[in-house]
Tab-separated table of C-alpha atoms in Angstrom:
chain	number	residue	atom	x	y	z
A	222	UNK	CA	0.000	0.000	0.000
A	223	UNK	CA	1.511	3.509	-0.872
A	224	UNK	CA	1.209	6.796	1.047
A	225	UNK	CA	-0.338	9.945	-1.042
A	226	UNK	CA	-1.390	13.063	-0.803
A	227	UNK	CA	-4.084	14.324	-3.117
A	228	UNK	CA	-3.790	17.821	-4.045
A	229	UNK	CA	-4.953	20.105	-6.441
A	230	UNK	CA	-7.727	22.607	-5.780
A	231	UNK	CA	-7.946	22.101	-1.999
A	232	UNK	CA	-5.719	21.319	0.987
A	233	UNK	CA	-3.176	18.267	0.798
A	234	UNK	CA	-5.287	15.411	1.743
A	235	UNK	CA	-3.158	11.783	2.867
A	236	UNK	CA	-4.265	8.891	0.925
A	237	UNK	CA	-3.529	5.047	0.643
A	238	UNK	CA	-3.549	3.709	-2.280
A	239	UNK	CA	-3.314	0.238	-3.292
A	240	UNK	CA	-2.706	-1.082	-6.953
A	241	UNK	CA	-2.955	-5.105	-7.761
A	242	UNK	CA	-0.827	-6.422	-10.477
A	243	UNK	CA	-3.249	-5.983	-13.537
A	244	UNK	CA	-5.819	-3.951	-11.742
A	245	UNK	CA	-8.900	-3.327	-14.023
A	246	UNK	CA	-10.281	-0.800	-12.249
A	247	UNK	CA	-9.727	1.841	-9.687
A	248	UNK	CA	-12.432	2.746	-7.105
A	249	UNK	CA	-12.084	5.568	-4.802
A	250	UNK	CA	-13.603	5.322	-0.888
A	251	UNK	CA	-15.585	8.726	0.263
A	252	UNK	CA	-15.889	7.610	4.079
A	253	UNK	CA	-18.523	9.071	6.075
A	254	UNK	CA	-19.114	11.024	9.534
A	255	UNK	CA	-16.585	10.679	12.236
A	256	UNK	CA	-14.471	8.715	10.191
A	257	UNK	CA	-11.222	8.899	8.215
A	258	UNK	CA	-9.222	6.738	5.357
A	259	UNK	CA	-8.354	4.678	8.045
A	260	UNK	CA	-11.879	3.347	8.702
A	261	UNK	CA	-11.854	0.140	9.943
A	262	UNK	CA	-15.310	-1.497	7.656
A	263	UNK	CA	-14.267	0.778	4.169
A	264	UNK	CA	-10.007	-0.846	4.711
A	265	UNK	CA	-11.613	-4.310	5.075
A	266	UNK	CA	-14.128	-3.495	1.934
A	267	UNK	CA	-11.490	-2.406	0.219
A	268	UNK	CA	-9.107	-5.792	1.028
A	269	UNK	CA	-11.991	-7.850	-0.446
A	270	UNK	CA	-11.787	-5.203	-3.615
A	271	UNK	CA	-8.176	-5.861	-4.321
A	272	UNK	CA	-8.342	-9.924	-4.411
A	273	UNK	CA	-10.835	-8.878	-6.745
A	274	UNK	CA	-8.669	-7.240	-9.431
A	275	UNK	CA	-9.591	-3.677	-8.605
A	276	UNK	CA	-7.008	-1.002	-7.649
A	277	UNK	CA	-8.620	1.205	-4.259
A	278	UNK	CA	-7.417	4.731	-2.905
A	279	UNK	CA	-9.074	5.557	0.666
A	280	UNK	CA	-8.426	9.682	1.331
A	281	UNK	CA	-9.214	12.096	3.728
A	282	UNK	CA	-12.153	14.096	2.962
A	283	UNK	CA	-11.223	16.526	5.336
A	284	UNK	CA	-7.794	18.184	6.882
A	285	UNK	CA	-7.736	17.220	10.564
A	286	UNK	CA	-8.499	21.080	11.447
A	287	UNK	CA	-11.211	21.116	9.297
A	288	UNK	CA	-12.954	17.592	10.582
A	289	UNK	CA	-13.421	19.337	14.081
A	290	UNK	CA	-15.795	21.619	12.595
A	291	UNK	CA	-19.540	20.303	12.794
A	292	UNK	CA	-20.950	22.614	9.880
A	293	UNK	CA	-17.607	21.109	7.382
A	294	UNK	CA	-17.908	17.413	8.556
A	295	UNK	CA	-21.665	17.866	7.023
A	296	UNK	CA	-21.156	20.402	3.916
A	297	UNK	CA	-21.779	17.969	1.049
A	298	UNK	CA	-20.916	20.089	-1.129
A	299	UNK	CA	-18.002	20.650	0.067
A	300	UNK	CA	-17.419	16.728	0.812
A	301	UNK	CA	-18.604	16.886	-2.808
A	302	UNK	CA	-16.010	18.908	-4.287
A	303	UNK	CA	-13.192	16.884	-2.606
A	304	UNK	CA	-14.772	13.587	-3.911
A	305	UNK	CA	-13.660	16.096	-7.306
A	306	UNK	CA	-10.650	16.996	-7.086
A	307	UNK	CA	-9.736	13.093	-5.702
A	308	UNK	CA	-11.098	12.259	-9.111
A	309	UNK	CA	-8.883	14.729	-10.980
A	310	UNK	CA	-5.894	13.801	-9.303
A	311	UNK	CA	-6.651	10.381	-10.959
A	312	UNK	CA	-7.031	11.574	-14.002
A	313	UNK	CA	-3.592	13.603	-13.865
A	314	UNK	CA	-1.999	10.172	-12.715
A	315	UNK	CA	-0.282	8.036	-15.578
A	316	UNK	CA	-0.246	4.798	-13.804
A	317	UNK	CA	-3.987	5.275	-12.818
A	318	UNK	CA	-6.121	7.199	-15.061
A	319	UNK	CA	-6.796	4.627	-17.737
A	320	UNK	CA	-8.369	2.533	-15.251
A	321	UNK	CA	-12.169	3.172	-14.994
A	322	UNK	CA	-13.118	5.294	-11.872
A	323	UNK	CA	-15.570	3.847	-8.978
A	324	UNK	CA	-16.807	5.660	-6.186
A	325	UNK	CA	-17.665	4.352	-2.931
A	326	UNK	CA	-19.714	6.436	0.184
A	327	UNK	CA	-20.480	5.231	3.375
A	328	UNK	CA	-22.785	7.405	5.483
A	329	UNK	CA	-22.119	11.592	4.592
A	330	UNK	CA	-19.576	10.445	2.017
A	331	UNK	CA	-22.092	8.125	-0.048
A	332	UNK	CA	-24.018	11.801	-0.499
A	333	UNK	CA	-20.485	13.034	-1.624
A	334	UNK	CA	-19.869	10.799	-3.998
A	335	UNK	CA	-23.177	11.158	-5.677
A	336	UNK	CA	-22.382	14.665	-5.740
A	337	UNK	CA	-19.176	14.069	-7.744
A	338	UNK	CA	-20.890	11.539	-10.175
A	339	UNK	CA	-23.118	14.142	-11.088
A	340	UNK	CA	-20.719	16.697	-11.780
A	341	UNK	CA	-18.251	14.048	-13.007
A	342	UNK	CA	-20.285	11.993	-15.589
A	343	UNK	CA	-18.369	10.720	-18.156
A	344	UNK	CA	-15.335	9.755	-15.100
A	345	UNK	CA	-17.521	7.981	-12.610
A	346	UNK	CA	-18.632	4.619	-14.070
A	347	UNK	CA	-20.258	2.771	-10.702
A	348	UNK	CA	-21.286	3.974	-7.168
A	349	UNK	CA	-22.179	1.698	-4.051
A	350	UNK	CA	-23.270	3.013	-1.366
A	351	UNK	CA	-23.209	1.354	2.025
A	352	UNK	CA	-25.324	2.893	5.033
A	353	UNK	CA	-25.214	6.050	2.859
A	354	UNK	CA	-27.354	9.460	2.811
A	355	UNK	CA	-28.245	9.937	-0.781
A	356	UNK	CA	-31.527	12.004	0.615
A	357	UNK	CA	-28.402	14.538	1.184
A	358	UNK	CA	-27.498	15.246	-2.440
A	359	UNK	CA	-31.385	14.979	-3.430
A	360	UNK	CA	-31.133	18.031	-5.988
A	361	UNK	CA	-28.350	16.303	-7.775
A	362	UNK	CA	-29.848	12.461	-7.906
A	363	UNK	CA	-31.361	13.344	-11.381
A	364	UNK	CA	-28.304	14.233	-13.182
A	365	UNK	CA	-26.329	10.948	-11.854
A	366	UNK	CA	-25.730	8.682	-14.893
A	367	UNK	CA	-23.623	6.544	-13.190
A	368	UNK	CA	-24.911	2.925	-12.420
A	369	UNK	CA	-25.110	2.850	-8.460
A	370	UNK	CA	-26.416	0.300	-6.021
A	371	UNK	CA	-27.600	1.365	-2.512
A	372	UNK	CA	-27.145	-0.990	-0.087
A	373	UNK	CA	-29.122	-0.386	3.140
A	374	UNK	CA	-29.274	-2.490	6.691
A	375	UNK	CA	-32.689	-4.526	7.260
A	376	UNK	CA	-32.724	-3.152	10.596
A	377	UNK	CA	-31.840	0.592	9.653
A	378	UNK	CA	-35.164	1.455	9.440
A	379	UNK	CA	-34.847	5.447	9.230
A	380	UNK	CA	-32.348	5.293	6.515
A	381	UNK	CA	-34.003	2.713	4.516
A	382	UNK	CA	-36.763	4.760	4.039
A	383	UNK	CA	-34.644	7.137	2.897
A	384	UNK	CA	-32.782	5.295	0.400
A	385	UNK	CA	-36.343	4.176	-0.726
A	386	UNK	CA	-37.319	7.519	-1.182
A	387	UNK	CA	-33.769	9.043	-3.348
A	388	UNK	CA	-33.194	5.468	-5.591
A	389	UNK	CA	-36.887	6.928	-7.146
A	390	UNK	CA	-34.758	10.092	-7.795
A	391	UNK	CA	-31.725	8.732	-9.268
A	392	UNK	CA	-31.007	9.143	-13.362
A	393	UNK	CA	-29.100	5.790	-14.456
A	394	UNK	CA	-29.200	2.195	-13.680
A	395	UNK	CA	-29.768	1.822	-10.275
A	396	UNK	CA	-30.407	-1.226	-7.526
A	397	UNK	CA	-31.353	-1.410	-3.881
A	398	UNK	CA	-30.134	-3.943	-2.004
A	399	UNK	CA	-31.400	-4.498	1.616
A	400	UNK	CA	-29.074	-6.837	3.884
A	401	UNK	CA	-31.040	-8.982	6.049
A	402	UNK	CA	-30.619	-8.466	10.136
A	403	UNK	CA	-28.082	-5.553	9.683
A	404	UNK	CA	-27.884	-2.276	11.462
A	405	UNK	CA	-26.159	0.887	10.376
A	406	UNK	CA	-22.695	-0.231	11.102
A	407	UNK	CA	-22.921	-3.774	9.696
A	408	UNK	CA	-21.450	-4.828	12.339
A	409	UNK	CA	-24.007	-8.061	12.409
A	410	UNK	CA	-21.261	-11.590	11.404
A	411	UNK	CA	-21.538	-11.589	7.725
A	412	UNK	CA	-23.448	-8.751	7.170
A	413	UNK	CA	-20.196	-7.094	6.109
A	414	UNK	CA	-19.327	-9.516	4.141
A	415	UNK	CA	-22.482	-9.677	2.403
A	416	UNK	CA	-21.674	-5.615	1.676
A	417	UNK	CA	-18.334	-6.493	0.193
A	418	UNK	CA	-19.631	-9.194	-2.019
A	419	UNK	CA	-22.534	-6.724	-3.415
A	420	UNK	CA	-19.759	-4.143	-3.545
A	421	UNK	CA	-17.068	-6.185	-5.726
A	422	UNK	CA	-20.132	-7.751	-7.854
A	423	UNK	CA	-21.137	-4.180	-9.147
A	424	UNK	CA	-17.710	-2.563	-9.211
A	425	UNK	CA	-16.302	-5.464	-11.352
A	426	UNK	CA	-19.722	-5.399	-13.659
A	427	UNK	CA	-19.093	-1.792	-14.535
A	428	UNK	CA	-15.224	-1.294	-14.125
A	429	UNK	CA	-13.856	-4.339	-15.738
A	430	UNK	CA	-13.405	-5.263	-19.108
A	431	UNK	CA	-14.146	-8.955	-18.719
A	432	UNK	CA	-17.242	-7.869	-15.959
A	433	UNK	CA	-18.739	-6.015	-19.156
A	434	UNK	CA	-18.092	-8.075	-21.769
């Protein structure tokens, strides 16, 4: 796994990244709330992600300054606009931007990366979102053309409904996918790994030359 920072419009944000030998796609982890690159569910997500052939960079979305302030921990649009620039330092990257870009958001950052997707069309080709606020990037939901599943807790009632509610709101392909007996966290045995499984399934579908052919 290699350090970076990602930088271009915004402050220096550390990153890991991780590149397989022959990745066939690259997908890039918003995290959500309270949480950093170093989040414990997204790093194990992400391990299942590389045995599958796919390439993952986990950043900050935030400086550490700027994740003790309430009203920035919650500005999607600003959360938005990093998801961005993550994107574009991608995209300025030899070694990674032929790869096709994935985005996945957990919580506040699944909202994020919606955001980016919209304003990013022909970059992002997937989103999954796990646990994730789409509700929070409402306005936008019509303009993303990127396929994305939503994948929601049995037992997280409140945010179910809301993920019912914004997958009638979304533009492209999309799929809900409700994981029996788990809260918000997933932290139910296998519930996780049912998460990671959806997550790789769709990622190597959309990102992969073989998943598409």
């Amino acid at each position: 796994m290699q350090s970076e920072q990602v930088n271009l419009q915004g402050p220096s944000l550390p990153a890991d990244l991780m590149v397989p030998e022959h990745a066939q796609g690259l997908v890039l982890f918003a995290h959500g709330s309270g949480s950093s690159r170093r989040s414990v569910r997204n790093r194990w997500v992400a391990g299942v992600l590389q045995r599958r052939g796919l390439a993952t960079l986990l950043f900050d979305l935030l400086t550490e300054e700027e994740a003790q302030d309430q009203r920035k921990v919650f500005d999607i649009a600003l959360l938005g606009r990093r998801v961005v620039d993550a994107m574009e330092w991608v995209a300025q990257r030899p070694d990674l931007a032929h790869l096709r870009l994935g985005l996945f958001g957990a919580s506040t950052g699944a909202a994020a990366a919606l955001v980016a997707a919209a304003q990013k069309p022909r970059r992002a080709a997937a989103v999954v979102s796990r646990g994730g606020r789409p509700d929070l990037a409402l306005s936008v939901l019509p303009q993303v053309q990127a396929p994305t599943l939503l994948i929601v807790g049995g037992r997280d009632a409140e945010v179910l409904v809301l993920n019912r509610q914004a997958i009638r709101e979304l533009g492209g392909e999309k799929r809900l996918e409700i994981v029996p007996g788990a809260t918000h966290l997933f932290e139910e045995p296998g519930t996780l790994e049912s998460v990671a499984a959806l997550a790789a399934e769709w990622f190597r579908r959309h990102l992969c030359e073989s998943g598409r052919a």
